[in-house]
PDB file of C-alpha atoms in Angstrom:
ATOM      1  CA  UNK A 148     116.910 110.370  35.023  1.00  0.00           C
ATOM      2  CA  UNK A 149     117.163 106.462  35.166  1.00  0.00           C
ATOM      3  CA  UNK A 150     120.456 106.905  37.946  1.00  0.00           C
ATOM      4  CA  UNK A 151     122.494 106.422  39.709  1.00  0.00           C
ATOM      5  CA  UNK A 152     120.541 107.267  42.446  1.00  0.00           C
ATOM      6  CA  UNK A 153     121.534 107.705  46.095  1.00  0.00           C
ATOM      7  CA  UNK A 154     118.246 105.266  47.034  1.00  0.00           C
ATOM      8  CA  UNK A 155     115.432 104.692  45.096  1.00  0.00           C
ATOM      9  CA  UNK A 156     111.941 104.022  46.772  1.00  0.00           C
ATOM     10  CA  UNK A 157     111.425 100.482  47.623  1.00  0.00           C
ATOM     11  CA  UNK A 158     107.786 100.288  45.882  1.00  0.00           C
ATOM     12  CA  UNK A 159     109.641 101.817  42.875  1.00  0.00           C
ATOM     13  CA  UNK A 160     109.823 101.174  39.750  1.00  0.00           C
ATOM     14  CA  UNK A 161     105.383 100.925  39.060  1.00  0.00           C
ATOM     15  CA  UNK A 162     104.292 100.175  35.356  1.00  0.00           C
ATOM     16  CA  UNK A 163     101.360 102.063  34.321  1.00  0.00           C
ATOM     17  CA  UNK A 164      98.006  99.893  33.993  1.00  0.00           C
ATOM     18  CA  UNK A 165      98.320 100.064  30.249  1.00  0.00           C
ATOM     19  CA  UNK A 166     101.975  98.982  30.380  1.00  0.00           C
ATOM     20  CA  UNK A 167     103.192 101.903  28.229  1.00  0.00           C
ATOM     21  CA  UNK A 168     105.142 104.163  31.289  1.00  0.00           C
ATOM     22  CA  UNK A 169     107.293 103.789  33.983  1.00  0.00           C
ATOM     23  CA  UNK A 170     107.576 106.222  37.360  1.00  0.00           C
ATOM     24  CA  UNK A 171     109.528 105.786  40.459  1.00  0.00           C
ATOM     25  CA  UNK A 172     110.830 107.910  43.361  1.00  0.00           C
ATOM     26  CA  UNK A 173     114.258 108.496  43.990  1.00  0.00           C
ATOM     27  CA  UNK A 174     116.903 110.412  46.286  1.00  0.00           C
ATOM     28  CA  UNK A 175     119.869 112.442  45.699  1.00  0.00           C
ATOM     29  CA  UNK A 176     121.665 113.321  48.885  1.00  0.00           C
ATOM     30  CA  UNK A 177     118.538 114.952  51.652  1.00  0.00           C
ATOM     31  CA  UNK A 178     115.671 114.884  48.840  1.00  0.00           C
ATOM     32  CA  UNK A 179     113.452 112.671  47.248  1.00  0.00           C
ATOM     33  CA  UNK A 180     111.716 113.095  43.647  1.00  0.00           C
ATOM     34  CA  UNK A 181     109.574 111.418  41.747  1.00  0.00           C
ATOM     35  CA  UNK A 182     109.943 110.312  37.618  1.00  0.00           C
ATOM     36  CA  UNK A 183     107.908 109.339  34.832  1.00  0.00           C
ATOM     37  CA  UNK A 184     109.578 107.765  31.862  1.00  0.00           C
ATOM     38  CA  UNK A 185     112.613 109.257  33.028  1.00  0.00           C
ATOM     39  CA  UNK A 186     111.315 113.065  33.350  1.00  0.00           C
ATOM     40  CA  UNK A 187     111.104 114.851  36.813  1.00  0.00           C
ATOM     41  CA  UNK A 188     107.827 114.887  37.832  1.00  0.00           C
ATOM     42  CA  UNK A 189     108.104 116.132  41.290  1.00  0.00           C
ATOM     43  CA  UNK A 190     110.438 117.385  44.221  1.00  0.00           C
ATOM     44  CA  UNK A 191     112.514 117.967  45.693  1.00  0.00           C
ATOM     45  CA  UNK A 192     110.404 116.265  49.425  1.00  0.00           C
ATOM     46  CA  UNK A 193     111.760 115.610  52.593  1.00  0.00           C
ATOM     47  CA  UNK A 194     110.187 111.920  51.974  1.00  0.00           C
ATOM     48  CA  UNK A 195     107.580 109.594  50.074  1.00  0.00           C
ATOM     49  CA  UNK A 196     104.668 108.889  52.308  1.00  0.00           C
ATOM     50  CA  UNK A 197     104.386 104.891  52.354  1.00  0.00           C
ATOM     51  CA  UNK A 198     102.229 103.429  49.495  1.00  0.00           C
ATOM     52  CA  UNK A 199     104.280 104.711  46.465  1.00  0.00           C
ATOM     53  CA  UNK A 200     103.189 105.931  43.112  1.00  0.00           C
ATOM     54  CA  UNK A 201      99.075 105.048  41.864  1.00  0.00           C
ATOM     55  CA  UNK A 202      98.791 105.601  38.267  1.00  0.00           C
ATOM     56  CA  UNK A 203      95.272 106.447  37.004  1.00  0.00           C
ATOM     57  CA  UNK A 204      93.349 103.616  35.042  1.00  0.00           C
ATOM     58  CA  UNK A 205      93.683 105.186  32.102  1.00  0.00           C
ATOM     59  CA  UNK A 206      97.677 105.240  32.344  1.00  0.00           C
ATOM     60  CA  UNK A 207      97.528 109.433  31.699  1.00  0.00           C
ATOM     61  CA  UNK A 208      97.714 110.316  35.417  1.00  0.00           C
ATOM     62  CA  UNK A 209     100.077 109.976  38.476  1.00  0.00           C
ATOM     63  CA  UNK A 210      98.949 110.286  42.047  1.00  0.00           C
ATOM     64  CA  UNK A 211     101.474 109.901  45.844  1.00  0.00           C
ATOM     65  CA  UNK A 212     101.433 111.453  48.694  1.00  0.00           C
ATOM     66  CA  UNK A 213     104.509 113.518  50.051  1.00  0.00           C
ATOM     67  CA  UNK A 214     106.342 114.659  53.585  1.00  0.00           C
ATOM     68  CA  UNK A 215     106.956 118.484  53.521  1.00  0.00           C
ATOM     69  CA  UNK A 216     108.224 120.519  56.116  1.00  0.00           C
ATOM     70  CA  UNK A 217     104.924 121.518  57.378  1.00  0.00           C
ATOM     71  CA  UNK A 218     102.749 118.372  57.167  1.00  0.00           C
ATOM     72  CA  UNK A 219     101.991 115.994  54.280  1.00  0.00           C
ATOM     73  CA  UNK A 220     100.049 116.346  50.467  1.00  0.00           C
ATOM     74  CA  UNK A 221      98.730 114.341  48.096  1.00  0.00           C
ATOM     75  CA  UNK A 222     100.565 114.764  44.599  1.00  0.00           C
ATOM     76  CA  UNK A 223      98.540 114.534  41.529  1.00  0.00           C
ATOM     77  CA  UNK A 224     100.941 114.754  38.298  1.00  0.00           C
ATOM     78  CA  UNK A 225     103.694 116.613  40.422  1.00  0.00           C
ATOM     79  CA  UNK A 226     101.048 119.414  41.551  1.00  0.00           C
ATOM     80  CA  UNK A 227     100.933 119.280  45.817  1.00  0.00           C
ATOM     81  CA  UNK A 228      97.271 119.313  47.238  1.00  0.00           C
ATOM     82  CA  UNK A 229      96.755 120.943  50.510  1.00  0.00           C
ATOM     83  CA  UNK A 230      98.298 120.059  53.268  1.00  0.00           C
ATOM     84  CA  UNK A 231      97.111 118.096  56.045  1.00  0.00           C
ATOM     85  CA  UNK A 232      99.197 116.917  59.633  1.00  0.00           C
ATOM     86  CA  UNK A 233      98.690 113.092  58.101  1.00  0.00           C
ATOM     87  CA  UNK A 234      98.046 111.424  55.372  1.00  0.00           C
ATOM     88  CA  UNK A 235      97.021 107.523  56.191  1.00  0.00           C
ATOM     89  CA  UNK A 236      99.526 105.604  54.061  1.00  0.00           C
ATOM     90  CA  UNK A 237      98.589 103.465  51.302  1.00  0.00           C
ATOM     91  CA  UNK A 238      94.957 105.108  51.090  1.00  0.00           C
ATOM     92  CA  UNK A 239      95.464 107.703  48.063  1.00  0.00           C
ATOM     93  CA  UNK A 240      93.872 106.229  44.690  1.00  0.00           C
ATOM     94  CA  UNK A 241      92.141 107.719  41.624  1.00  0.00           C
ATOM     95  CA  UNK A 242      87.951 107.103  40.660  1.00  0.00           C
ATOM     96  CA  UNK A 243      87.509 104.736  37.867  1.00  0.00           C
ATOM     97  CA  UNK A 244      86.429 107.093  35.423  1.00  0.00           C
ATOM     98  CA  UNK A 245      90.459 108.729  36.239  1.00  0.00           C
ATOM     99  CA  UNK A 246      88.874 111.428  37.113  1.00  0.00           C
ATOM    100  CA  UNK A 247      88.403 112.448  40.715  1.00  0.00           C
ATOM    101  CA  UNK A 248      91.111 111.498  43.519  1.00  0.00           C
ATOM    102  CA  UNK A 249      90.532 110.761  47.126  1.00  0.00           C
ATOM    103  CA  UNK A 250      92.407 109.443  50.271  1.00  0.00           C
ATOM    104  CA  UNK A 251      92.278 109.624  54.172  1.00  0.00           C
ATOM    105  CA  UNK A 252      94.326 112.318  56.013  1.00  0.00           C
ATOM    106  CA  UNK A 253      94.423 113.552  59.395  1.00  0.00           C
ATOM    107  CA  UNK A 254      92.481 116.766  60.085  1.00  0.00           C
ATOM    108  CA  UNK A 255      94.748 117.181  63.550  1.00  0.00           C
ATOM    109  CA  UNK A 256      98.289 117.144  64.318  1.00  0.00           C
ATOM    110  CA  UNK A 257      97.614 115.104  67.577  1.00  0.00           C
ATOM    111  CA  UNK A 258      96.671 111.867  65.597  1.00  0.00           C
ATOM    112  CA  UNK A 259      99.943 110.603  64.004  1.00  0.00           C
ATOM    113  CA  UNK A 260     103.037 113.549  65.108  1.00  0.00           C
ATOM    114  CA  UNK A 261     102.257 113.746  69.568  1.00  0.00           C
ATOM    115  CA  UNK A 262     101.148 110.817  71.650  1.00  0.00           C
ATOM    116  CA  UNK A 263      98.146 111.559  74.254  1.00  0.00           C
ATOM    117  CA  UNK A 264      98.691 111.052  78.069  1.00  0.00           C
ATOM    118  CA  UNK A 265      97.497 107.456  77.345  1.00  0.00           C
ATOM    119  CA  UNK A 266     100.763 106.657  74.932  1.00  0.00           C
ATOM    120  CA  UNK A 267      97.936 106.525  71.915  1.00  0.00           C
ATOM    121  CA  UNK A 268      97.634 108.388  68.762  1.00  0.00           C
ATOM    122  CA  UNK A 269      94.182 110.839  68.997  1.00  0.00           C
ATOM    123  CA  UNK A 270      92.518 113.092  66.795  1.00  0.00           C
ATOM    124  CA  UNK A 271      90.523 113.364  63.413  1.00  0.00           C
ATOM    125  CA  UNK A 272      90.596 112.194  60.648  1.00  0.00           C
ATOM    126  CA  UNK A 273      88.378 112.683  57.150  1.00  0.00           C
ATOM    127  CA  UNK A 274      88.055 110.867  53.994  1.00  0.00           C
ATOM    128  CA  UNK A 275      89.567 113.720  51.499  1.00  0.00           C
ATOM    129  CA  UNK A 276      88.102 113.931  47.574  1.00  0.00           C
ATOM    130  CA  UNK A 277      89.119 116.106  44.807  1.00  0.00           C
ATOM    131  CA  UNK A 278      91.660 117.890  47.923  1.00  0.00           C
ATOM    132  CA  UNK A 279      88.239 118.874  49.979  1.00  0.00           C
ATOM    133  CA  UNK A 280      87.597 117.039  53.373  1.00  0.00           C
ATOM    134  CA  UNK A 281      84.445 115.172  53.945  1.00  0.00           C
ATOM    135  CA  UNK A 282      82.537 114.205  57.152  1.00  0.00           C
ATOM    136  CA  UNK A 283      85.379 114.104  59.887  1.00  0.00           C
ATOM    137  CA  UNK A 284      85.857 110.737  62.523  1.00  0.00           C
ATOM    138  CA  UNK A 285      87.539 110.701  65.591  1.00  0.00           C
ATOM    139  CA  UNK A 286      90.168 108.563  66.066  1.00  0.00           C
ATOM    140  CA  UNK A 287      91.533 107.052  69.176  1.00  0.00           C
ATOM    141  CA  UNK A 288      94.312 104.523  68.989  1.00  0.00           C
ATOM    142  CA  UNK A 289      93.696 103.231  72.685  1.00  0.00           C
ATOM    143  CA  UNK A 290      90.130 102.584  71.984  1.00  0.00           C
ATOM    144  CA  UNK A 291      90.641 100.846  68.784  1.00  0.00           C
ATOM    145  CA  UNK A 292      88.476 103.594  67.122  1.00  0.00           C
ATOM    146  CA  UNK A 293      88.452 105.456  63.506  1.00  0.00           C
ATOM    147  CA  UNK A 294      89.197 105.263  59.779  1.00  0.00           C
ATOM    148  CA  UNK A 295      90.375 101.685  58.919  1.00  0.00           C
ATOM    149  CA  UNK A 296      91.980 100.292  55.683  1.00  0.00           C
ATOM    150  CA  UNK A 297      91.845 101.866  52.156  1.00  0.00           C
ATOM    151  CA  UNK A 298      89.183 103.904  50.289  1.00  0.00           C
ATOM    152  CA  UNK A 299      86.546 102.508  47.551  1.00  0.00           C
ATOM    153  CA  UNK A 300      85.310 103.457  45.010  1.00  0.00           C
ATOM    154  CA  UNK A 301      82.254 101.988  42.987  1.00  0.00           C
ATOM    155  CA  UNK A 302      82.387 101.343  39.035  1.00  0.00           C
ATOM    156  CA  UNK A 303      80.477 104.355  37.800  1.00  0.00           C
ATOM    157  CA  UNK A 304      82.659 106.766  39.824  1.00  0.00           C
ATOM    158  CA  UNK A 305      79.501 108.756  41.734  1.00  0.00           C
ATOM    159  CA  UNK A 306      80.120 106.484  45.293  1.00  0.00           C
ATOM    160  CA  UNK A 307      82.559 106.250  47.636  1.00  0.00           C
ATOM    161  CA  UNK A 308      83.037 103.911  50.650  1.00  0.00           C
ATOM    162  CA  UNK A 309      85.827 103.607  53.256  1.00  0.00           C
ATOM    163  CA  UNK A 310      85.421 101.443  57.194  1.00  0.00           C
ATOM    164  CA  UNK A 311      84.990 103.271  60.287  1.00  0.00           C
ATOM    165  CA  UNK A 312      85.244 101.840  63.657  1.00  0.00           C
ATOM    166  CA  UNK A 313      83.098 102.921  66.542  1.00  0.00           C
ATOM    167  CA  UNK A 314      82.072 101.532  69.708  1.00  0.00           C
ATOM    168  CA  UNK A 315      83.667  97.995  69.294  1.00  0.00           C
ATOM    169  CA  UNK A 316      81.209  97.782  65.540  1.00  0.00           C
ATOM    170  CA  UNK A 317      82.307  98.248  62.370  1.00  0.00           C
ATOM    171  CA  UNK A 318      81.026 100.298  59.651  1.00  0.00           C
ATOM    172  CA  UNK A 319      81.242 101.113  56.546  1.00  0.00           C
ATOM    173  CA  UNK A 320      80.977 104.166  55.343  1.00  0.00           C
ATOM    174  CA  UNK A 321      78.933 105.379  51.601  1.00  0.00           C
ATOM    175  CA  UNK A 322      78.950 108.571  50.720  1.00  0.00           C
ATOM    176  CA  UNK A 323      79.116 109.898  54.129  1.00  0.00           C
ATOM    177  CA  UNK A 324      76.396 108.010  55.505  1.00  0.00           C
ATOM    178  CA  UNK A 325      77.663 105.233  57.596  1.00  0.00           C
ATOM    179  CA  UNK A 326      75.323 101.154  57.581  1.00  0.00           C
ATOM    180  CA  UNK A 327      75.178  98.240  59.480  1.00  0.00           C
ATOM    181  CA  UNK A 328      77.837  97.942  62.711  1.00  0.00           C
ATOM    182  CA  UNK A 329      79.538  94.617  62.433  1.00  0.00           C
ATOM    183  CA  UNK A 330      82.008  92.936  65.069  1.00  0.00           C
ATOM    184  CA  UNK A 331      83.679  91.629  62.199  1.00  0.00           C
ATOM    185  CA  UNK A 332      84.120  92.581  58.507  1.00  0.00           C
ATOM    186  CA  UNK A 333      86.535  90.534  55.898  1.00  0.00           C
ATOM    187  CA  UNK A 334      88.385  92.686  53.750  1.00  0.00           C
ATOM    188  CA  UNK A 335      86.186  92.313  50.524  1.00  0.00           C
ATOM    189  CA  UNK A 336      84.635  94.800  48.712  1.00  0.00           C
ATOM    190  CA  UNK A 337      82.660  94.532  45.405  1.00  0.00           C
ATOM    191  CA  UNK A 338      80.655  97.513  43.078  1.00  0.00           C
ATOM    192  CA  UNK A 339      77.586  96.798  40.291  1.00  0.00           C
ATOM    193  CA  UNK A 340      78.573  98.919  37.387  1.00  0.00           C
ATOM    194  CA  UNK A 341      74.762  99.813  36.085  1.00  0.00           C
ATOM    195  CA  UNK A 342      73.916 100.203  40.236  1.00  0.00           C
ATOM    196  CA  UNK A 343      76.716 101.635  41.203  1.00  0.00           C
ATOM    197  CA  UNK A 344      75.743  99.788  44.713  1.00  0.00           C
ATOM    198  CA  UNK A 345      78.826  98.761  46.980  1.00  0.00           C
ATOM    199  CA  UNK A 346      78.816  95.512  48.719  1.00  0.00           C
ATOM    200  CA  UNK A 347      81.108  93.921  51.679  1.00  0.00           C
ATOM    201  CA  UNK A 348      81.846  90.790  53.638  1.00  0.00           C
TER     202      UNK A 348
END
């Protein structure tokens, strides 16, 4: 399976952390697939969600998320998780320990398939680990409100952190419980190994 290929995904081809596989998504005529080190791993999908192919950090493990007729899934090693209206793009990623998975999706089909009377995505959305949603957000395009930017994770693998915005502030998020509201918050995020305490700019 290295082609030729009707298209091939345009974050494809992704080298695994230890630099010892290869996977990639690919389409022959309506479908799309996804390969490691040649072998099917996946398909056939309607379409890749954006963000491509994680591998875990120890190399064994693949993770993407997927367009199916009835919504969208996260895809760990070619299995489909459940299936959610949305899944925000580019958030998907494994723990450090390679372990658990989690990502933000959509909890209703309102926020990213039908536009409200005020011509702005609505609805809620959750950060999603191990396939089970968390504490849900609302989300209101027009107000500039909900889950913002990617999911972290800290070095020991028991805490999890991810930016909501509510009210104009900024927060973020840690296992649920949300801190501080900022105006402003750089996009920096840093874990303590021994701690496992998250820190942010």
């Amino acid at each position: 399976l290295y082609g030729p290929f009707d298209d091939v995904g345009i974050t494809s081809p992704i080298v695994s952390p230890d630099g010892n596989h290869v996977a990639y998504t690919y389409r022959t005529g309506r479908d799309w697939f996804v390969a490691r080190d040649g072998v099917k791993v996946g398909g056939p999908y309607r379409d890749i969600v954006p963000g491509g192919i994680v591998f875990s950090p120890d190399s064994k493990r693949l993770m993407y998320a997927v367009m199916l007729d009835n919504g969208q899934s996260v895809c760990v090693d070619g299995i489909e998780g459940p299936t959610f209206p949305g899944v925000l793009p580019r958030s998907w990623n494994f723990f450090p320990d390679s372990g658990s998975t989690g990502y933000l999706a959509s909890l209703t089909r309102s926020i990213w398939s039908r536009l409200s009377s005020s011509g702005a995505w609505k609805g809620t959305a959750a950060l999603v680990v191990n396939g089970e949603p968390q504490r849900s957000w609302p989300y209101d395009e027009s107000r500039g409100t909900g889950l913002f930017g990617e999911v972290f994770f800290s070095a020991d693998s028991k805490h999890v952190a991810y930016v909501v915005i509510e009210r104009g502030q900024q927060f973020v998020v840690v296992d649920g419980q949300p801190g501080k509201g900022y105006q402003f918050m750089a996009e920096g995020y840093s874990s303590e190994p021994r701690a496992g305490q998250m820190s942010h700019m």
